[in-house]
Structure formats: C-alpha cells, structure tokens
C-alpha cells in the first residue's frame, strides 16, 4: 500500500539519468532530463569563441536563451530572473561553461537562483488518497504514512536548500571572477601590452600572468611571448597554404596503391587523409572543427600549410589539438605563425619529430624532479612499473589541451608561454601532487587509466597551488642544467637511459 | 604458481592498427557498451580494463589502446612488453589500412615473443563492416588464407557502431591466450616430464620473459 500512496518520488537529478520513472511529472513535455544536450547547444557553440576572443557578442547565459526547461509545472522557471534581473545580466554564462558531458549547462541553475522557492522534488511528491475501490487503510497506518511523507518532504527541502545555497555561492564567485577578469583585461590592454618589452619581465606582470591571462588578450600575449623567431609573414603563410591546396587537388582523394608507395612513408604520413581523419577527432565535443563546422577549414588550412612549411616534420598526431587551441585565440595567419614557432621550440621539436632518445632524456629529467618533489609517489610508480611515457606523451604532445578542461589548459599555456618547456613538466608534477593520495592507493592499470583520462572537473586554483609548490631545482641545478647533463650522459652512452 | 590458472588471470592485450580504424571505439564498445562517433584521437596510449567470468575463473583484460600513427612506432614499442595477445584492426572502407596489417603484424612479432618462443595470439578485426565490405570482397584475398599465412588465430568482421562480433572476437582471443598459457605452464612444472609436448622449447622460461 506504500506504493499507491506515493506514486512519484523523484528528483530532477534522477530523471536525468533516467533511473527513476516519472509519474505525474512526465506530463510536462520538453523539459525532461532526457533531452539534456550531451553536446553544447548550437547557439552556445557560436558564442564559444567568445570564450577566447576579443569580440564578445552574446554574453547572455545559455540557460536564459534556452526555451522551456520546465520540469514541474508549479515552479516559475524564470522566477530568479524576474526577481533579480541585474544579477542575471552579470552572469558570465558561457564564459566558464566547459563544453561536453562533464559539465552540461544545467537548466536548474536558472530555476533555482533564489532561495525562497519550494523544493522541486517535493512538488512531484503527492500524498494521494487511497483509491475508492480499495478497502480503507487503518488509521494507524495512514498516520504512519503521513508522518513518513512529511519526513521525506522535510528532507528533500533541506537538500534543495543546500543545493540552492551552493549554487548561489557559485554564481557569486563567478561574478567576482568575471569582474576581476574585466579589470585584468584593462590592465593588460592599457598598461602592459603597450609597454610589452619593458614590462613583460617585471614582477607585477609575472604575477598577473600566473593568475591567468584574460581571454580577450590571451592570443595577443601568447603571440608576443612565443615570438616569431622564424620570421614568418602572412604572405609566407598564404604561399604555404596555396601549395598545400595545390597538393590536395592533385592527389585523388583515395590514394591508389601505386601512388602511396611512390610517395614514401613520410609523405604518405603528411597526407591529407591523415589530417582529415584527425580534424574530426579534435575537440569533437565542441562541434566546431568537424566537417561543416565553422573552424573546420581553418584547422585544415593551418595543418596543411605546416606540412608544406616543414615537410621534414609533416603532420604528427597531437598537432591538431595545438592548432585548434591557437585558432580559438588568434586569427588564422597569426595562429599559423604561433603554431610554427611553438613547434620549433626544442622540446616540441624533439617530440614531434619523435626523436626517441631525446624524448627519453626529457622523461629522465622529469623523473629527477619527480623523485625530488614527490619521493613517495615516485617510489609507488617505480614499484608498479608506471613509466612517464605512459602519461607524459599525451600531455606533452597536446600541451594538455586534450587532457585538461579547455579553460584550464589555456591557463597552463599562459604560463608555458612565459616559462617555457619546464612548465609543462612542472604542470605534470603539479597534477601528480594534486592527485597523490588517490594515486597511491591504485595499482598500475588504474593509475594508467586515471592519468590518461583525468577527472572532468579539476579545481583550477588548487591545481595551480600544487604546481606552485613544485620546486624546479634539484641539487642546485635548474631544469635546463639537469636536462643538459642527462643529454651529455646520453651522448656518452650512459646505461641510465637505456631501456 | 601452478594453481594460478584456477583462480585469476591477468592478460595484457594490445590493440593496434592504423590511425582512425576504430581501435578506441572497439574498446569502448567492448568495455563500456556504448559508441560515439566523436572519440578524440588517441595520443600515446590509453587504457581500459575488462573483467570476464570464464568457466568459474576470473579473467582480467588490460587493454592497451595504442596510437596508430606510423611515426610513433619507435616510441610505442615499449608498450608491447609482456602482452599476451593482440588485436590488429583495419578499416574495411580504407584499403591502405588493410595493407598496413601485415606491417603491424611483422612489427608485433619482431618485438614480442612468448616465453615458449611463440608469437602472441593475434586476432584480426575488419572494423566498420556496417559501412561496406569493399576491401574484403574486391581484393581477391581469401581472409582465411591470409590469416593462416600471416599467423592470425582468427579474424572477425566487426562494427563497434552496430556492436557486431566484438564479444566474439574477444572470446576467441581469450581462448587462444589461455591455451598458450596452459602450454607454457605445463612446460614450467618442474617434476612433470612431458617430452613429447615441447619439441621446440629453447632455454626460455616464463620468469625470463617477465623480467624482459
């Protein structure tokens, strides 16, 4: 008889996962959790670039534009916005939404902005009278059930309130962050960028830099910091692109056997097909680089032009991710210039040319600092035979853009542009330090799985605190010195690096 | 040691083949029972763990999903160590990926041998079979013969998208791995004399293999 009394007990969370059947609430169409977009909604895709670019066209939050996320008829979905329009305007919205299933834009955020409304889950919980065709319940049982019902409502209410409070806090934090980003952008634009060469090494700028470059000036700062040692001009980019296009047009799409063999393996590798295959697999959750997406051709062009600019390097997996991040922050030709110069750095050259012994030297240098900073975890890794190549290859090749949430990856890029290759390895150690406790409890396969697929939500500030507490000195030697010493050892044929 | 095969087995399995043939998709289908057209390219190596109940024994499969670009060959070689079996995957819609199969097999065999000197059990997967079978029907190659000549223990037309033959292929591989493991374990038992079974046994034993 319990079931007949409580036809529906559900929370929106449960309906999203489809674990609890919706009874009465199912009548509300279009607002069901099942229609929750796995991918970012089309509107927000196009404002995604505003995450990175100067032009912020539509700063309204996604949830506001989304019509009818109504789960339960009783709640006014726009209640929050009516009561506090100012606050909503300030909502940074898509600025911090990470695309993808890890953090889907929640309709509930707008619904539950203030604390005065009734708990959602209880509105679907109805204490029904017993159907007339059934014998009446004993008074004692009815009383017991009523009491249980009240307890459940009270508990749900408590939980909802807590949730709402948490959301409110998050919203406030976002607004604060938004404001500080605005101030920082002004500082960068008006003070730092005009005086770049004199200011870029100053203490104050370095500190600001560490805190993250505002998205609106990020591309510019990256360009300046990476530099253009290669002296690539926009014209040169256009020439390379034209050559690439020529090549694509003369090669029939499905390469015949004879041609593929004639072309030799390196050329085959740099072929259009490889790039094509990878472009669709670059940030697929953003839906902007895929066939038909707004940046598909741009990504294709940059990668193609690069294979013509550096046929000796060609296309190597991982490049598509780097180019994509640059495209999100810079115009095409500038993105190419930054791309080519970035790849020209010693560490990137070692990796993208797959210079195996030099890569091993980098791993060995990394291990020196690993042991120094995290001796316990280092021993645990050693015991389990977990070598750095297993997790570092992905991290270094894509400069963390595949393994970290995009906004966090961009922050790593910020400091990487400031500090160089050393910061990539320092970040790795910061990540290991952040997850030290969980990792210590894992065996080989679980550690490997964990590190090759990091959690969807990584606390940015915490990560940067951990990175900050990694010391990049070992017995008074800096990263570059350790690396150099290992390189010399290797040339002498030291067995340390031999596998 | 002798009783190991009555309890738990841990097998490292490599999944190799050209870029974009669907290695990650096959693993996701096999382990997580789902498919997405939107997997990211694998850089380096990814991992998955699948636990099977096999005749009242537990089999743990450690799947090593290895990046497909030829260039990485040198670097990913270290990942082959101690593997007990492998899938080599090609894309039925891309002839070039089939041509690469023999290259992958040779690469594997040259870098990895079992304790008894034999090659690891390898199953060939003709993936994306939901998208046509051009490579299989047009090149005049008889797949059975191809497998025999190239030392595959079997081959399957698979589709990670439509969930075709993935479990079957995995079961086939596990069966062969267990057979070769039994083979090795038998040769390891010190006080059992089984001269007729071990014709070509060299000086290797499984402990040498492990410390390789």
XYZ file of C-alpha atoms in Angstrom:
711
model
C 0.000 0.000 0.000
C 3.017 2.210 0.350
C 3.396 2.430 -3.391
C -0.113 3.530 -4.023
C 0.318 6.281 -1.577
C 3.445 7.772 -3.070
C 3.105 7.437 -6.774
C 6.147 9.521 -7.599
C 9.236 10.203 -5.643
C 11.809 11.719 -7.796
C 14.375 14.404 -8.138
C 15.461 16.083 -11.338
C 18.898 14.551 -10.923
C 17.421 11.124 -11.015
C 15.376 11.833 -14.097
C 18.457 12.960 -15.966
C 19.949 9.592 -15.609
C 16.625 8.021 -16.351
C 16.855 5.908 -13.265
C 13.572 6.855 -11.697
C 10.349 6.665 -13.578
C 8.484 9.884 -13.800
C 4.834 9.578 -12.975
C 2.826 12.719 -12.891
C 5.748 14.902 -13.770
C 6.144 13.190 -17.085
C 3.183 15.149 -18.354
C 5.437 18.140 -18.745
C 6.941 17.649 -22.152
C 10.076 19.165 -23.493
C 11.584 19.738 -20.150
C 12.625 16.242 -19.381
C 16.115 15.467 -18.455
C 16.453 13.067 -21.337
C 16.606 15.966 -23.748
C 19.538 17.425 -21.879
C 22.075 18.173 -24.571
C 25.060 15.905 -24.446
C 26.726 18.351 -26.734
C 26.774 22.038 -26.265
C 23.701 23.638 -27.807
C 24.054 25.192 -31.283
C 23.680 28.717 -30.010
C 26.379 28.377 -27.464
C 28.734 26.784 -29.951
C 28.999 30.025 -31.748
C 29.475 32.000 -28.641
C 32.181 29.572 -27.643
C 34.738 31.577 -29.448
C 33.819 34.455 -27.234
C 35.371 32.409 -24.510
C 38.609 33.215 -26.169
C 38.249 36.155 -28.471
C 38.034 39.853 -28.150
C 34.571 40.078 -29.570
C 32.002 39.115 -27.044
C 28.772 39.254 -28.966
C 26.327 37.474 -26.799
C 27.040 37.409 -23.162
C 23.677 36.131 -22.110
C 23.846 32.836 -20.309
C 22.926 29.795 -22.292
C 20.174 28.829 -19.942
C 18.433 32.112 -20.481
C 18.196 31.603 -24.191
C 17.104 28.083 -23.847
C 13.353 27.940 -24.006
C 11.251 25.973 -21.623
C 13.385 23.962 -19.235
C 10.332 23.326 -17.229
C 10.404 20.239 -15.173
C 7.432 20.769 -12.957
C 4.500 22.993 -13.713
C 4.331 24.540 -10.334
C 7.670 26.290 -10.442
C 8.065 29.532 -12.327
C 11.170 28.848 -14.340
C 12.076 32.476 -14.727
C 11.424 33.359 -11.158
C 15.023 34.157 -10.469
C 15.399 36.412 -13.443
C 12.274 38.356 -12.629
C 13.277 38.984 -9.090
C 16.858 39.849 -9.764
C 17.411 40.920 -13.327
C 20.660 42.699 -12.563
C 22.315 39.607 -11.251
C 21.321 37.617 -14.304
C 22.824 40.212 -16.574
C 26.059 39.786 -14.807
C 26.005 36.054 -15.083
C 29.049 35.156 -17.073
C 27.182 32.238 -18.524
C 29.093 30.501 -21.239
C 32.361 32.043 -20.211
C 33.022 29.282 -17.766
C 30.921 26.514 -19.065
C 33.055 23.713 -20.113
C 31.555 22.068 -23.112
C 30.888 18.401 -23.052
C 29.177 15.901 -20.916
C 31.397 16.684 -17.970
C 29.577 19.870 -17.241
C 26.424 20.286 -19.250
C 24.694 23.594 -18.974
C 22.178 22.976 -16.323
C 18.718 24.341 -16.700
C 18.333 24.158 -12.983
C 20.851 26.881 -12.484
C 18.394 29.479 -13.665
C 15.459 27.876 -11.979
C 16.983 27.791 -8.564
C 18.688 31.036 -8.276
C 16.973 32.316 -5.185
C 16.270 30.537 -2.021
C 12.617 31.291 -1.481
C 11.001 28.753 -3.736
C 9.658 25.420 -2.750
C 11.843 22.383 -3.141
C 11.476 20.964 -6.614
C 11.454 17.349 -5.740
C 8.578 17.637 -3.329
C 6.206 19.171 -5.832
C 6.050 15.861 -7.590
C 5.504 14.034 -4.388
C 1.848 13.816 -3.812
C 0.083 12.314 -0.895
C -2.872 10.758 -2.605
C -5.958 9.425 -1.088
C -6.470 5.767 -1.367
C -8.495 4.759 -4.436
C -12.150 4.261 -3.525
C -12.278 0.682 -4.722
C -9.743 -0.427 -2.138
C -10.546 -1.078 1.492
C -9.705 1.804 3.772
C -6.347 1.883 5.483
C -6.241 1.502 9.234
C -5.919 4.902 10.875
C -2.634 3.905 12.435
C -1.087 3.019 9.093
C -2.424 6.162 7.484
C -0.885 8.200 10.267
C 2.427 6.428 9.893
C 2.465 7.079 6.164
C 1.586 10.704 6.619
C 4.453 11.052 9.002
C 6.822 9.352 6.595
C 5.644 11.632 3.857
C 6.316 14.705 5.953
C 9.765 13.491 6.833
C 10.579 12.943 3.201
C 9.354 16.392 2.260
C 11.395 17.940 5.039
C 14.498 16.087 3.967
C 14.057 16.976 0.326
C 13.542 20.583 1.287
C 16.733 20.607 3.274
C 18.684 19.112 0.426
C 17.231 21.527 -2.072
C 18.029 24.484 0.103
C 21.582 23.350 0.483
C 21.874 22.922 -3.254
C 20.414 26.319 -3.887
C 22.798 27.916 -1.441
C 25.704 26.233 -3.103
C 24.556 27.467 -6.479
C 24.154 30.971 -5.211
C 27.679 30.899 -3.885
C 28.962 29.609 -7.212
C 27.138 32.347 -9.041
C 28.614 34.997 -6.785
C 32.060 33.559 -7.263
C 31.580 33.644 -10.993
C 30.535 37.252 -10.916
C 33.531 38.148 -8.816
C 35.796 36.295 -11.200
C 34.159 37.994 -14.149
C 34.798 41.360 -12.583
C 38.409 40.617 -11.822
C 38.907 39.376 -15.378
C 37.461 42.629 -16.636
C 39.871 44.646 -14.520
C 42.778 42.473 -15.529
C 41.897 42.841 -19.219
C 42.021 46.584 -18.800
C 45.421 46.398 -17.135
C 46.795 44.172 -19.877
C 45.365 46.286 -22.668
C 46.188 49.712 -21.351
C 49.350 49.229 -19.344
C 51.157 46.049 -20.218
C 50.689 45.445 -23.918
C 51.680 48.998 -24.997
C 54.908 48.636 -22.985
C 55.496 44.956 -23.608
C 59.252 44.777 -23.965
C 59.955 46.745 -20.795
C 57.189 45.313 -18.668
C 56.949 41.652 -19.614
C 59.603 40.517 -17.180
C 58.507 42.698 -14.276
C 57.424 41.102 -11.061
C 53.947 42.548 -11.259
C 53.303 41.330 -14.780
C 54.650 37.895 -13.940
C 52.246 37.674 -11.020
C 49.308 38.778 -13.120
C 50.391 36.301 -15.767
C 50.339 33.442 -13.315
C 46.772 34.265 -12.383
C 45.680 33.649 -15.961
C 45.586 35.945 -18.948
C 42.125 37.351 -19.647
C 40.656 35.595 -22.691
C 40.342 38.838 -24.607
C 44.096 39.491 -24.632
C 45.263 35.908 -24.417
C 46.024 35.455 -28.105
C 47.979 38.662 -28.230
C 50.065 37.767 -25.190
C 50.733 34.270 -26.467
C 51.884 35.655 -29.806
C 54.228 38.092 -28.133
C 55.580 35.529 -25.714
C 56.096 32.778 -28.286
C 57.651 35.289 -30.641
C 58.417 34.852 -34.287
C 61.981 33.669 -34.461
C 61.180 32.056 -37.767
C 60.172 35.406 -39.242
C 57.044 34.001 -40.804
C 54.906 36.586 -42.537
C 51.266 36.435 -43.516
C 52.455 36.185 -47.121
C 54.538 33.129 -46.335
C 51.523 31.529 -44.722
C 49.477 32.200 -47.834
C 52.172 30.722 -50.031
C 52.347 27.561 -47.902
C 48.582 27.305 -47.896
C 48.383 27.705 -51.659
C 50.972 24.977 -52.087
C 49.073 22.711 -49.753
C 45.859 23.260 -51.652
C 47.622 22.527 -54.908
C 48.851 19.275 -53.457
C 45.445 18.272 -52.204
C 43.852 18.965 -55.535
C 46.359 16.914 -57.492
C 46.142 13.932 -55.153
C 42.960 11.999 -55.750
C 41.103 11.590 -52.521
C 41.508 7.826 -52.092
C 45.195 7.388 -52.862
C 45.816 4.459 -55.155
C 48.265 1.834 -54.051
C 50.994 2.760 -56.501
C 50.983 6.388 -55.567
C 51.026 5.734 -51.886
C 54.121 3.616 -52.280
C 55.859 6.015 -54.610
C 55.306 8.870 -52.277
C 57.274 7.231 -49.497
C 56.198 6.852 -45.944
C 56.848 10.345 -44.644
C 54.870 11.911 -47.419
C 52.152 9.382 -47.005
C 52.043 10.342 -43.382
C 51.651 14.005 -44.078
C 48.885 13.266 -46.481
C 45.569 14.935 -46.487
C 43.855 11.804 -45.316
C 45.670 11.723 -42.007
C 44.889 15.342 -41.282
C 41.301 14.834 -42.332
C 40.923 11.857 -40.045
C 42.271 13.781 -37.095
C 40.444 17.062 -37.643
C 37.121 15.405 -36.980
C 38.620 13.957 -33.807
C 39.861 17.290 -32.464
C 37.683 18.592 -29.645
C 34.707 16.709 -31.086
C 32.541 17.867 -28.197
C 32.832 21.473 -29.343
C 31.406 20.637 -32.769
C 33.283 23.496 -34.427
C 36.185 21.723 -36.082
C 34.203 18.903 -37.609
C 33.145 18.733 -41.228
C 30.684 21.577 -41.756
C 31.733 23.314 -38.535
C 32.842 26.943 -38.618
C 36.541 26.250 -37.978
C 36.966 23.039 -39.915
C 38.582 24.705 -42.905
C 40.765 26.951 -40.778
C 42.198 23.990 -38.891
C 42.645 22.104 -42.127
C 44.455 25.058 -43.697
C 46.870 25.574 -40.839
C 47.825 21.916 -40.627
C 48.125 21.640 -44.396
C 50.218 24.779 -44.648
C 52.508 23.476 -41.920
C 53.209 20.230 -43.767
C 54.315 22.370 -46.704
C 56.318 24.682 -44.474
C 58.041 21.788 -42.711
C 57.752 18.711 -44.959
C 60.520 17.134 -42.864
C 58.236 17.188 -39.841
C 54.926 16.747 -41.614
C 51.744 16.118 -39.744
C 52.021 14.365 -36.410
C 49.118 13.460 -34.156
C 48.650 15.992 -31.417
C 49.285 18.929 -33.734
C 45.603 19.261 -34.487
C 44.878 19.967 -30.833
C 47.564 22.633 -30.603
C 46.431 24.331 -33.790
C 42.821 24.215 -32.593
C 43.619 25.978 -29.319
C 45.509 28.662 -31.214
C 42.625 29.102 -33.661
C 40.304 29.728 -30.740
C 42.517 32.603 -29.645
C 44.051 34.089 -32.780
C 43.238 34.948 -36.383
C 44.261 32.323 -38.906
C 47.582 33.684 -40.123
C 48.678 34.666 -36.624
C 47.631 31.283 -35.356
C 49.853 29.707 -38.004
C 52.789 31.888 -37.044
C 52.398 30.987 -33.378
C 51.905 27.325 -34.305
C 55.083 27.063 -36.357
C 57.143 28.932 -33.775
C 55.737 26.915 -30.904
C 56.563 23.648 -32.634
C 60.029 24.947 -33.328
C 60.904 25.020 -29.633
C 63.415 22.339 -28.663
C 61.059 20.227 -26.578
C 58.285 20.320 -29.166
C 60.727 19.551 -31.974
C 62.036 16.562 -30.040
C 58.544 15.213 -29.581
C 57.021 15.987 -32.952
C 59.989 14.598 -34.803
C 59.676 11.617 -32.479
C 63.349 11.807 -31.562
C 63.114 8.820 -29.295
C 66.367 9.176 -27.386
C 65.837 12.876 -26.784
C 62.317 12.165 -25.577
C 63.737 9.645 -23.140
C 66.136 12.312 -21.939
C 63.202 14.597 -21.246
C 61.458 11.794 -19.362
C 64.597 11.122 -17.356
C 64.895 14.804 -16.445
C 61.248 14.754 -15.439
C 61.912 11.794 -13.194
C 64.737 13.622 -11.446
C 62.291 16.323 -10.375
C 59.566 13.779 -9.728
C 61.723 11.932 -7.222
C 62.876 15.169 -5.663
C 59.381 16.604 -5.215
C 57.238 13.538 -4.616
C 59.507 10.753 -3.380
C 56.711 8.579 -2.036
C 54.649 8.661 -5.179
C 57.760 8.226 -7.263
C 58.555 5.026 -5.405
C 54.985 3.849 -5.863
C 55.207 4.462 -9.603
C 58.519 2.641 -9.769
C 57.117 -0.294 -7.874
C 54.237 -0.533 -10.305
C 56.392 -0.023 -13.365
C 54.475 3.057 -14.365
C 56.891 4.927 -16.595
C 56.447 8.592 -17.517
C 55.982 7.880 -21.222
C 52.627 6.319 -20.427
C 51.091 9.600 -19.318
C 53.553 12.288 -20.418
C 53.313 11.593 -24.137
C 49.712 12.695 -24.308
C 50.267 15.678 -22.031
C 53.329 16.990 -23.820
C 52.200 16.309 -27.381
C 48.934 18.171 -26.942
C 50.230 20.657 -24.363
C 47.461 19.447 -22.033
C 44.734 20.644 -24.368
C 43.321 17.144 -24.655
C 43.676 16.073 -21.062
C 42.636 19.183 -19.160
C 39.415 21.182 -19.447
C 39.991 23.783 -22.120
C 39.921 26.804 -19.844
C 42.408 25.188 -17.520
C 44.587 24.082 -20.431
C 44.679 27.696 -21.585
C 45.935 28.739 -18.184
C 48.687 26.164 -18.443
C 49.513 27.548 -21.883
C 49.674 31.035 -20.381
C 52.500 30.120 -18.055
C 54.063 27.760 -20.585
C 54.402 30.765 -22.879
C 56.045 32.625 -20.005
C 58.303 29.912 -18.569
C 58.876 27.572 -21.494
C 59.077 23.754 -21.628
C 59.991 23.468 -17.962
C 56.460 24.486 -17.088
C 54.979 21.558 -18.979
C 56.844 19.176 -16.714
C 56.116 21.259 -13.669
C 52.427 21.053 -14.516
C 52.719 17.290 -14.766
C 54.217 17.202 -11.289
C 51.518 19.558 -10.042
C 48.879 17.170 -11.337
C 50.603 14.209 -9.713
C 50.860 16.144 -6.475
C 47.184 17.129 -6.625
C 46.138 13.509 -7.051
C 48.915 11.994 -4.973
C 46.612 10.459 -2.393
C 44.287 8.723 -4.826
C 47.165 7.533 -6.974
C 48.991 5.994 -4.036
C 46.031 3.683 -3.480
C 45.906 2.449 -7.067
C 47.567 -0.359 -8.969
C 49.207 0.001 -12.359
C 46.181 -0.205 -14.602
C 44.066 2.130 -12.509
C 46.823 4.705 -12.302
C 47.375 4.454 -16.039
C 43.673 4.839 -16.663
C 43.419 7.732 -14.257
C 46.328 9.629 -15.736
C 45.360 9.084 -19.344
C 41.848 10.206 -18.567
C 41.944 12.837 -15.864
C 38.773 13.808 -13.966
C 36.379 16.058 -15.845
C 36.390 18.618 -13.111
C 39.788 19.712 -11.931
C 39.899 22.537 -9.402
C 41.932 25.184 -11.186
C 43.114 27.153 -8.194
C 44.072 24.043 -6.327
C 45.989 22.706 -9.303
C 47.907 25.936 -9.631
C 48.707 25.896 -5.933
C 50.123 22.425 -6.342
C 52.085 23.479 -9.404
C 53.414 26.435 -7.436
C 54.714 24.180 -4.704
C 56.734 22.086 -7.135
C 60.378 23.131 -6.916
C 62.170 23.015 -10.182
C 65.619 22.753 -8.711
C 67.484 19.594 -7.985
C 70.731 19.795 -6.036
C 71.016 23.417 -7.037
C 70.541 22.601 -10.669
C 67.735 24.043 -12.702
C 65.654 22.170 -15.267
C 67.830 23.194 -18.194
C 71.004 22.114 -16.387
C 69.592 18.739 -15.420
C 68.409 18.184 -18.959
C 71.745 19.200 -20.396
C 73.663 16.931 -18.055
C 71.449 13.999 -18.994
C 71.903 14.779 -22.656
C 75.665 14.672 -22.208
C 75.392 11.386 -20.325
C 73.332 10.022 -23.107
C 75.839 11.036 -25.731
C 78.445 9.219 -23.704
C 76.195 6.211 -23.755
C 75.245 6.036 -20.117
C 73.173 2.989 -19.340
C 70.780 5.025 -17.200
C 68.706 5.956 -20.188
C 68.765 2.648 -21.915
C 65.650 0.622 -21.710
C 52.210 -20.779 -9.475
C 50.719 -23.977 -10.819
C 47.354 -23.182 -9.345
C 47.214 -19.730 -10.815
C 45.082 -20.776 -13.710
C 42.334 -21.910 -11.390
C 41.792 -18.506 -9.918
C 42.586 -15.299 -11.674
C 44.151 -14.438 -14.961
C 45.537 -11.071 -15.904
C 46.185 -10.601 -19.581
C 47.671 -7.603 -21.239
C 46.178 -7.158 -24.689
C 47.378 -4.741 -27.341
C 45.011 -3.042 -29.734
C 46.958 -1.810 -32.726
C 46.381 -0.776 -36.315
C 46.393 2.341 -38.480
C 45.148 5.706 -37.363
C 41.383 6.123 -37.277
C 40.416 2.494 -37.893
C 38.317 2.437 -34.742
C 40.561 0.967 -32.058
C 39.221 3.220 -29.334
C 35.642 2.668 -30.485
C 36.033 -1.097 -30.321
C 37.387 -0.876 -26.798
C 34.634 1.498 -25.684
C 32.050 -0.834 -27.135
C 33.604 -3.865 -25.519
C 34.191 -2.348 -22.100
C 31.572 0.369 -21.733
C 28.913 -0.995 -24.106
C 28.496 2.254 -25.956
C 29.544 4.030 -29.105
C 30.106 7.623 -30.046
C 31.146 8.959 -33.447
C 33.100 11.598 -31.564
C 36.097 9.988 -29.943
C 39.210 12.068 -29.690
C 42.351 10.912 -31.365
C 44.492 8.759 -29.092
C 47.911 10.224 -28.414
C 50.385 7.778 -26.937
C 48.359 5.103 -25.223
C 45.009 4.753 -23.474
C 43.868 2.028 -21.125
C 40.809 0.021 -20.327
C 40.111 -2.886 -18.034
C 37.585 -5.610 -18.732
C 36.746 -8.353 -16.285
C 35.308 -11.615 -17.575
C 33.919 -14.653 -15.831
C 35.333 -17.583 -17.646
C 34.381 -21.081 -16.523
C 34.294 -20.002 -12.898
C 37.587 -18.265 -13.285
C 38.177 -14.560 -13.421
C 39.899 -13.090 -16.414
C 41.110 -9.518 -16.258
C 41.917 -8.000 -19.590
C 44.187 -4.997 -19.584
C 43.554 -3.345 -22.928
C 46.288 -1.116 -24.321
C 44.882 1.209 -26.929
C 47.930 2.354 -28.848
C 48.072 5.442 -31.086
C 48.013 4.478 -34.736
C 50.365 6.885 -36.427
C 53.283 5.127 -38.044
C 55.639 7.785 -36.755
C 55.048 6.731 -33.177
C 56.237 3.225 -33.929
C 59.576 3.557 -32.219
C 58.105 5.124 -29.187
C 55.190 2.796 -28.625
C 57.333 -0.303 -28.976
C 57.925 -0.332 -25.232
C 54.218 -0.806 -24.776
C 54.369 -4.246 -26.374
C 56.273 -5.715 -23.449
C 54.614 -8.549 -21.611
C 51.478 -8.541 -23.732
C 49.748 -11.898 -24.033
C 47.570 -11.171 -27.030
C 46.715 -8.565 -29.603
C 44.026 -7.261 -31.879
C 45.138 -5.807 -35.148
C 42.420 -3.592 -36.533
C 41.813 -2.236 -40.014
C 39.025 -0.218 -41.561
C 37.166 -2.085 -44.293
C 36.480 1.164 -46.087
C 40.175 2.110 -46.295
C 42.308 -0.286 -48.337
C 45.502 1.337 -47.100
C 44.662 0.347 -43.544
C 44.409 -3.268 -44.654
C 47.732 -3.070 -46.447
C 49.232 -1.921 -43.182
C 48.015 -5.044 -41.381
C 50.995 -7.175 -42.382
C 53.304 -4.353 -41.343
C 51.689 -4.206 -37.915
C 51.877 -7.976 -37.564
C 55.542 -8.105 -38.515
C 56.269 -5.258 -36.148
C 54.487 -7.051 -33.342
C 56.151 -10.402 -33.974
C 59.591 -8.885 -34.229
C 59.265 -7.163 -30.886
C 57.329 -9.654 -28.853
C 57.537 -13.381 -28.323
C 56.141 -15.550 -25.599
C 58.260 -17.489 -23.153
C 57.951 -20.572 -25.293
C 59.276 -18.706 -28.289
C 55.926 -18.479 -29.991
C 54.217 -15.338 -31.156
C 51.364 -13.934 -29.110
C 47.843 -14.848 -30.134
C 46.580 -12.209 -32.533
C 43.094 -11.711 -33.893
C 42.448 -9.620 -36.985
C 39.481 -7.250 -36.884
C 37.888 -5.923 -40.082
C 36.149 -2.987 -38.480
C 33.393 -0.663 -39.730
C 31.788 -3.604 -41.513
C 28.495 -1.743 -41.268
C 29.864 0.661 -43.857
C 30.563 -1.837 -46.621
C 32.880 -4.709 -47.283
C 34.773 -3.413 -50.289
C 38.203 -4.344 -49.067
C 37.102 -7.814 -48.150
C 35.332 -8.656 -51.385
C 37.240 -6.718 -54.041
C 40.852 -7.545 -53.440
C 40.568 -11.204 -54.161
C 42.197 -12.125 -50.904
C 40.739 -15.056 -49.070
C 40.764 -13.948 -45.493
C 41.167 -17.424 -44.016
C 44.206 -17.966 -46.116
C 45.511 -14.518 -45.310
C 45.173 -15.242 -41.596
C 46.919 -18.561 -41.894
C 49.792 -17.143 -43.882
C 50.244 -14.245 -41.507
C 49.804 -16.114 -38.268
C 46.485 -14.754 -37.057
C 44.488 -17.117 -34.880
C 41.273 -15.767 -36.336
C 39.532 -12.830 -37.931
C 36.194 -11.108 -37.492
C 34.175 -8.573 -39.366
C 33.348 -6.113 -36.614
C 31.373 -2.969 -36.117
C 31.843 -1.015 -32.933
C 28.936 1.139 -34.022
C 26.476 -1.704 -34.508
C 28.047 -3.961 -31.894
C 28.858 -6.750 -34.300
C 31.264 -9.528 -33.355
C 33.189 -7.575 -30.711
C 32.493 -10.017 -27.882
C 33.014 -12.978 -30.190
C 36.398 -11.702 -31.277
C 37.444 -11.054 -27.696
C 36.345 -14.510 -26.602
C 38.316 -16.036 -29.429
C 41.409 -14.140 -28.355
C 40.983 -15.053 -24.694
C 40.532 -18.708 -25.614
C 43.800 -18.721 -27.533
C 45.643 -16.831 -24.843
C 44.512 -19.366 -22.252
C 45.592 -22.202 -24.473
C 49.045 -20.773 -24.918
C 49.251 -20.004 -21.214
C 48.424 -23.603 -20.378
C 51.034 -24.621 -22.848
C 53.629 -22.550 -21.050
C 52.516 -23.515 -17.561
C 52.811 -27.167 -18.412
C 56.336 -26.688 -19.590
C 57.056 -24.883 -16.358
C 56.072 -27.648 -13.924
C 59.466 -28.988 -12.832
C 58.608 -32.516 -11.764
C 56.381 -33.396 -14.656
C 58.055 -34.882 -17.640
C 56.283 -34.103 -20.841
C 58.881 -34.654 -23.512
C 56.567 -35.136 -26.440
C 54.817 -31.802 -25.975
C 57.778 -29.479 -26.059
C 59.644 -30.046 -29.258
C 60.957 -26.600 -29.912
C 61.407 -25.317 -26.409
C 64.510 -23.246 -26.091
C 66.223 -22.019 -22.957
C 63.437 -19.618 -22.091
C 61.008 -19.819 -19.248
C 58.226 -17.573 -18.152
C 60.291 -15.903 -15.482
C 62.863 -14.860 -18.066
C 60.013 -13.480 -20.037
C 58.718 -11.487 -17.124
C 61.960 -9.839 -16.389
C 62.486 -8.931 -20.011
